[in-house]
Coordinates of C-alpha atoms in Angstrom, one line a residue:
X22 CA -35.5 2.2 0.2
X23 CA -32.1 0.8 -0.7
X24 CA -30.2 2.6 -3.4
X25 CA -27.4 0.9 -5.2
X26 CA -24.6 3.4 -6.2
X27 CA -22.5 3.1 -9.3
X28 CA -18.9 2.0 -8.6
X29 CA -16.5 4.5 -10.2
X30 CA -13.3 2.7 -11.0
X31 CA -10.6 5.4 -11.6
X32 CA -7.5 4.2 -13.5
X33 CA -4.5 5.6 -15.3
X34 CA -3.6 2.1 -16.8
X35 CA -5.7 -1.0 -17.1
X36 CA -3.3 -3.6 -15.6
X37 CA -4.0 -7.4 -15.0
X38 CA -5.3 -6.5 -11.5
X39 CA -7.9 -4.0 -13.0
X40 CA -8.9 -6.5 -15.6
X41 CA -9.6 -9.1 -12.8
X42 CA -11.6 -6.5 -11.0
X43 CA -13.6 -5.6 -14.1
X44 CA -14.3 -9.2 -14.7
X45 CA -15.8 -9.9 -11.2
X46 CA -17.6 -6.6 -11.3
X47 CA -19.3 -7.9 -14.5
X48 CA -19.8 -11.3 -13.0
X49 CA -21.5 -9.9 -10.1
X50 CA -23.8 -7.6 -12.2
X51 CA -22.4 -4.6 -10.5
X52 CA -23.2 -1.0 -12.0
X53 CA -19.9 0.4 -12.7
X54 CA -18.0 3.0 -14.8
X55 CA -14.4 3.1 -15.9
X56 CA -12.8 6.6 -15.6
X57 CA -9.4 7.5 -16.9
X58 CA -7.8 9.9 -14.8
X59 CA -6.2 11.4 -17.8
X60 CA -9.6 12.8 -18.9
X61 CA -10.4 16.4 -18.1
X62 CA -12.4 17.4 -14.9
X63 CA -14.4 20.5 -15.3
X64 CA -15.7 22.6 -12.3
X65 CA -18.3 23.7 -11.9
X66 CA -19.8 20.7 -13.8
X67 CA -22.1 17.8 -13.4
X68 CA -20.3 15.7 -10.8
X69 CA -20.3 11.8 -11.2
X70 CA -22.2 10.4 -8.2
X71 CA -21.3 7.1 -6.9
X72 CA -18.8 5.1 -4.9
X73 CA -15.2 6.2 -5.9
X74 CA -12.6 3.3 -6.3
X75 CA -9.2 4.7 -7.1
X76 CA -6.8 2.1 -8.8
X77 CA -4.3 4.4 -10.2
X78 CA -0.6 3.6 -10.4
X79 CA 0.3 7.2 -9.4
X80 CA 0.1 7.7 -5.8
X81 CA -0.6 11.5 -6.3
X82 CA -3.4 10.7 -8.7
X83 CA -4.7 8.2 -6.1
X84 CA -4.8 11.0 -3.5
X85 CA -6.3 13.5 -5.8
X86 CA -9.1 11.0 -6.9
X87 CA -10.1 10.5 -3.2
X88 CA -9.9 14.2 -2.4
X89 CA -12.1 15.3 -5.3
X90 CA -14.6 12.7 -4.7
X91 CA -15.0 13.0 -1.1
X92 CA -15.2 16.8 -1.6
X93 CA -18.1 16.1 -4.0
X94 CA -19.9 14.0 -1.4
X95 CA -18.8 10.6 -2.7
X96 CA -17.5 7.8 -0.6
X97 CA -13.9 6.6 -1.6
X98 CA -12.5 3.2 -1.0
X99 CA -10.0 3.3 0.2
X100 CA -10.8 6.5 1.9
X101 CA -8.8 9.8 1.6
X102 CA -7.5 9.5 5.2
X103 CA -6.3 5.9 4.6
X104 CA -4.6 6.8 1.4
X105 CA -2.8 9.8 2.8
X106 CA -1.5 7.6 5.6
X107 CA -0.6 4.5 3.5
X108 CA 1.2 6.8 1.0
X109 CA 3.3 8.3 3.6
X110 CA 5.8 5.9 5.2
X111 CA 6.4 8.0 8.2
X112 CA 2.7 8.3 9.0
X113 CA 2.3 4.5 8.5
X114 CA 5.1 3.7 10.8
X115 CA 3.5 6.1 13.4
X116 CA 0.0 4.6 13.1
X117 CA 1.3 0.9 13.2
X118 CA 3.5 1.9 16.5
X119 CA 0.4 3.6 18.0
X120 CA -1.4 0.2 18.0
X121 CA 1.8 -1.7 19.3
X122 CA 2.5 -3.4 16.0
X123 CA 6.1 -4.5 15.5
X124 CA 8.1 -2.4 13.1
X125 CA 11.7 -1.8 12.4
X126 CA 13.5 1.1 14.4
X127 CA 12.8 4.1 12.2
X128 CA 14.0 7.8 12.1
X129 CA 12.5 10.5 9.9
X130 CA 15.4 12.6 8.5
X131 CA 14.5 16.1 7.3
X132 CA 16.4 18.0 4.6
X133 CA 19.7 19.2 5.9
X134 CA 19.6 17.3 9.1
X135 CA 22.8 15.7 10.5
X136 CA 23.0 12.0 9.8
X137 CA 25.7 11.2 12.4
X138 CA 23.2 10.8 15.3
X139 CA 21.1 8.5 13.0
X140 CA 23.9 6.4 12.1
X141 CA 24.9 6.0 15.8
X142 CA 21.2 5.2 16.9
X143 CA 20.6 2.6 14.0
X144 CA 24.0 1.2 13.1
X145 CA 25.0 0.1 9.7
X146 CA 23.7 -1.0 7.3
X147 CA 20.7 1.4 7.2
X148 CA 17.8 1.3 4.7
X149 CA 16.8 4.6 3.3
X150 CA 13.4 5.2 1.9
X151 CA 11.6 8.1 0.3
X152 CA 8.6 9.3 2.3
X153 CA 6.4 8.3 -0.6
X154 CA 7.0 5.6 -3.3
X155 CA 6.4 1.9 -4.1
X156 CA 7.9 -1.0 -5.9
X157 CA 11.3 -0.4 -4.2
X158 CA 12.0 2.6 -6.3
X159 CA 14.5 5.1 -4.6
X160 CA 15.2 2.7 -1.7
X161 CA 18.8 2.5 -0.9
X162 CA 21.1 0.7 1.4
X163 CA 23.8 2.8 3.4
X164 CA 26.7 0.9 4.5
X165 CA 28.5 4.1 6.0
X166 CA 28.0 7.7 7.0
X167 CA 29.0 8.9 3.5
X168 CA 26.4 6.6 1.9
X169 CA 23.7 7.9 4.4
X170 CA 24.5 11.3 3.7
X171 CA 24.2 11.0 0.0
X172 CA 21.0 9.0 0.1
X173 CA 19.5 11.5 2.6
X174 CA 20.5 14.4 0.3
X175 CA 19.1 12.8 -2.8
X176 CA 15.9 11.6 -1.2
X177 CA 15.1 14.8 0.7
X178 CA 15.7 16.7 -2.5
X179 CA 12.5 15.1 -4.0
X180 CA 10.3 14.8 -1.0
X181 CA 11.8 17.1 1.8
X182 CA 12.2 14.0 4.1
X183 CA 13.3 10.5 4.2
X184 CA 12.8 7.5 6.4
X185 CA 15.9 5.7 7.8
X186 CA 15.3 2.1 9.1
X187 CA 17.5 -0.4 10.7
X188 CA 18.4 -3.2 8.3
X189 CA 16.6 -6.5 9.0
X190 CA 18.5 -9.6 8.2
X191 CA 15.8 -11.5 6.5
X192 CA 15.8 -14.9 5.1
X193 CA 15.7 -13.5 1.4
X194 CA 12.0 -13.0 1.3
X195 CA 9.1 -11.1 2.9
X196 CA 5.5 -11.8 3.3
X197 CA 2.6 -10.0 1.7
X198 CA -0.7 -10.4 3.6
X199 CA -3.8 -9.3 1.7
X200 CA -6.5 -8.0 3.9
X201 CA -10.1 -7.2 2.6
X202 CA -13.0 -5.9 4.8
X203 CA -11.3 -6.6 8.1
X204 CA -10.2 -10.2 7.1
X205 CA -6.7 -11.6 6.0
X206 CA -7.8 -13.4 3.1
X207 CA -4.4 -14.7 1.7
X208 CA -0.6 -14.5 2.2
X209 CA 2.5 -15.2 0.0
X210 CA 6.2 -15.3 0.3
X211 CA 8.1 -12.8 -2.1
X212 CA 11.7 -13.9 -2.7
X213 CA 14.4 -11.5 -3.6
X214 CA 15.5 -11.8 -7.4
X215 CA 19.2 -12.8 -7.4
X216 CA 21.4 -10.8 -5.1
X217 CA 18.9 -8.1 -4.7
X218 CA 18.0 -7.5 -1.1
X219 CA 14.5 -6.2 -2.1
X220 CA 11.7 -8.6 -2.6
X221 CA 9.0 -6.6 -4.6
X222 CA 7.6 -9.1 -7.3
X223 CA 7.5 -5.8 -9.6
X224 CA 11.2 -6.0 -9.5
X225 CA 11.4 -9.7 -10.6
X226 CA 10.9 -11.4 -7.2
X227 CA 9.3 -14.9 -7.1
X228 CA 6.1 -15.5 -5.3
X229 CA 4.7 -18.6 -3.5
X230 CA 1.8 -19.3 -1.2
X231 CA 2.3 -18.8 2.5
X232 CA 0.3 -20.2 5.3
X233 CA -1.7 -17.7 7.2
X234 CA -1.0 -18.3 10.9
X235 CA -3.2 -16.6 13.5
X236 CA -0.3 -14.2 14.3
X237 CA -0.1 -13.2 10.6
X238 CA -3.8 -12.8 10.4
X239 CA -3.8 -10.6 13.5
X240 CA -0.8 -8.5 12.2
X241 CA -2.4 -8.0 8.8
X242 CA -5.8 -7.1 10.0
X243 CA -4.6 -4.6 12.7
X244 CA -2.1 -3.0 10.1
X245 CA -4.9 -2.3 7.8
X246 CA -7.0 -1.0 10.8
X247 CA -4.2 1.2 11.9
X248 CA -4.5 3.4 8.8
X249 CA -8.2 2.8 8.4
X250 CA -8.0 0.9 5.1
X251 CA -10.9 -1.1 3.8
X252 CA -8.5 -3.2 1.9
X253 CA -4.7 -3.4 1.8
X254 CA -1.6 -5.3 1.0
X255 CA 0.6 -5.6 4.2
X256 CA 4.2 -6.3 3.8
X257 CA 5.9 -8.1 6.7
X258 CA 9.4 -9.4 7.2
X259 CA 10.7 -12.4 9.4
X260 CA 13.5 -11.3 11.8
X261 CA 15.4 -12.6 14.7
X262 CA 12.9 -11.0 17.0
X263 CA 9.8 -11.9 15.1
X264 CA 7.8 -10.3 12.6
X265 CA 8.3 -6.7 11.6
X266 CA 5.7 -4.7 9.6
X267 CA 7.3 -2.8 6.6
X268 CA 4.6 -1.3 4.8
X269 CA 0.8 -1.0 4.2
X270 CA -0.3 -0.7 0.5
X271 CA -3.6 1.1 -0.1
X272 CA -3.7 0.3 -3.8
X273 CA -2.3 -3.2 -3.7
X274 CA -1.6 -5.4 -6.6
X275 CA -3.0 -8.9 -6.1
X276 CA -2.6 -10.9 -9.3
X277 CA 0.4 -12.8 -8.0
X278 CA -1.6 -13.6 -4.9
X279 CA -4.4 -15.0 -6.8
X280 CA -2.2 -16.9 -9.0
X281 CA -0.2 -18.7 -6.3
X282 CA -2.9 -19.1 -3.7
X283 CA -6.1 -19.7 -5.9
X284 CA -7.9 -17.2 -3.6
X285 CA -10.2 -14.8 -5.7
X286 CA -9.0 -11.5 -4.1
X287 CA -10.7 -9.7 -7.0
X288 CA -14.1 -11.1 -6.0
X289 CA -13.5 -10.4 -2.2
X290 CA -12.8 -6.7 -3.2
X291 CA -16.0 -6.6 -5.6
X292 CA -18.0 -8.0 -2.6
X293 CA -16.6 -5.2 -0.3
X294 CA -17.4 -2.6 -3.0
X295 CA -21.0 -3.8 -3.6
X296 CA -21.7 -3.9 0.2
X297 CA -20.5 -0.2 0.4
X298 CA -22.4 0.9 -2.6
X299 CA -25.7 -0.1 -0.9
X300 CA -27.1 2.9 1.0
X301 CA -30.5 3.8 2.3
X302 CA -32.4 6.7 0.7

């Protein structure tokens, strides 16, 4: 006997991406429930049973949703393990490195560490990132030891550690590869807005369709696999030495991917969810 579980879409804001998902869930005739993470959760209580689908903007809430649901016996997509790894830039770099995927030279700096050795190993400029974060927030560019020390001090004050990476001289753009169910389904170029070296479309960057070469497909699929993600947005940059993977997003936005490529990413994700929601009694 096959049981179809209810898909529990957890959100803190209904963005365009979630609207696209809701439309495709309805079109597919899926059983689903929208759950605002601002609502109270009482324990003990009658737990909601189903397939958890965290789509919260807050990374902490995403992780909490997966933790609670897996503790209650629900499956989560993405899983708690993949969310923890994807939300931690140091863990992501380690997982990518383990599979031999190309990444920028990276050094984790803990609070109070001497940055002189980091500067010597990486050379300037150096990209400084918080361990957790998205949309290019709190990402800085250090052009000297004083810059690096200041950025490290500020970053470690909020998260305890930061990631310092070599600066990649990219052609004013990066590549977002969308992976769903072990398949690279689309890719876009994201261009830097004005003189900003960051390419996040959330910061005003321009998007256009990119060709999915076999190499990009392989990098995208293996990057998602590295952090055990069922679906992901893999950020890749072009360098003189070839492609480098910058990040693997476990709650990726995809509206711009759909807009410029015509690929119905929302439907691909819903197909993945509906397959996962089927289980034997």
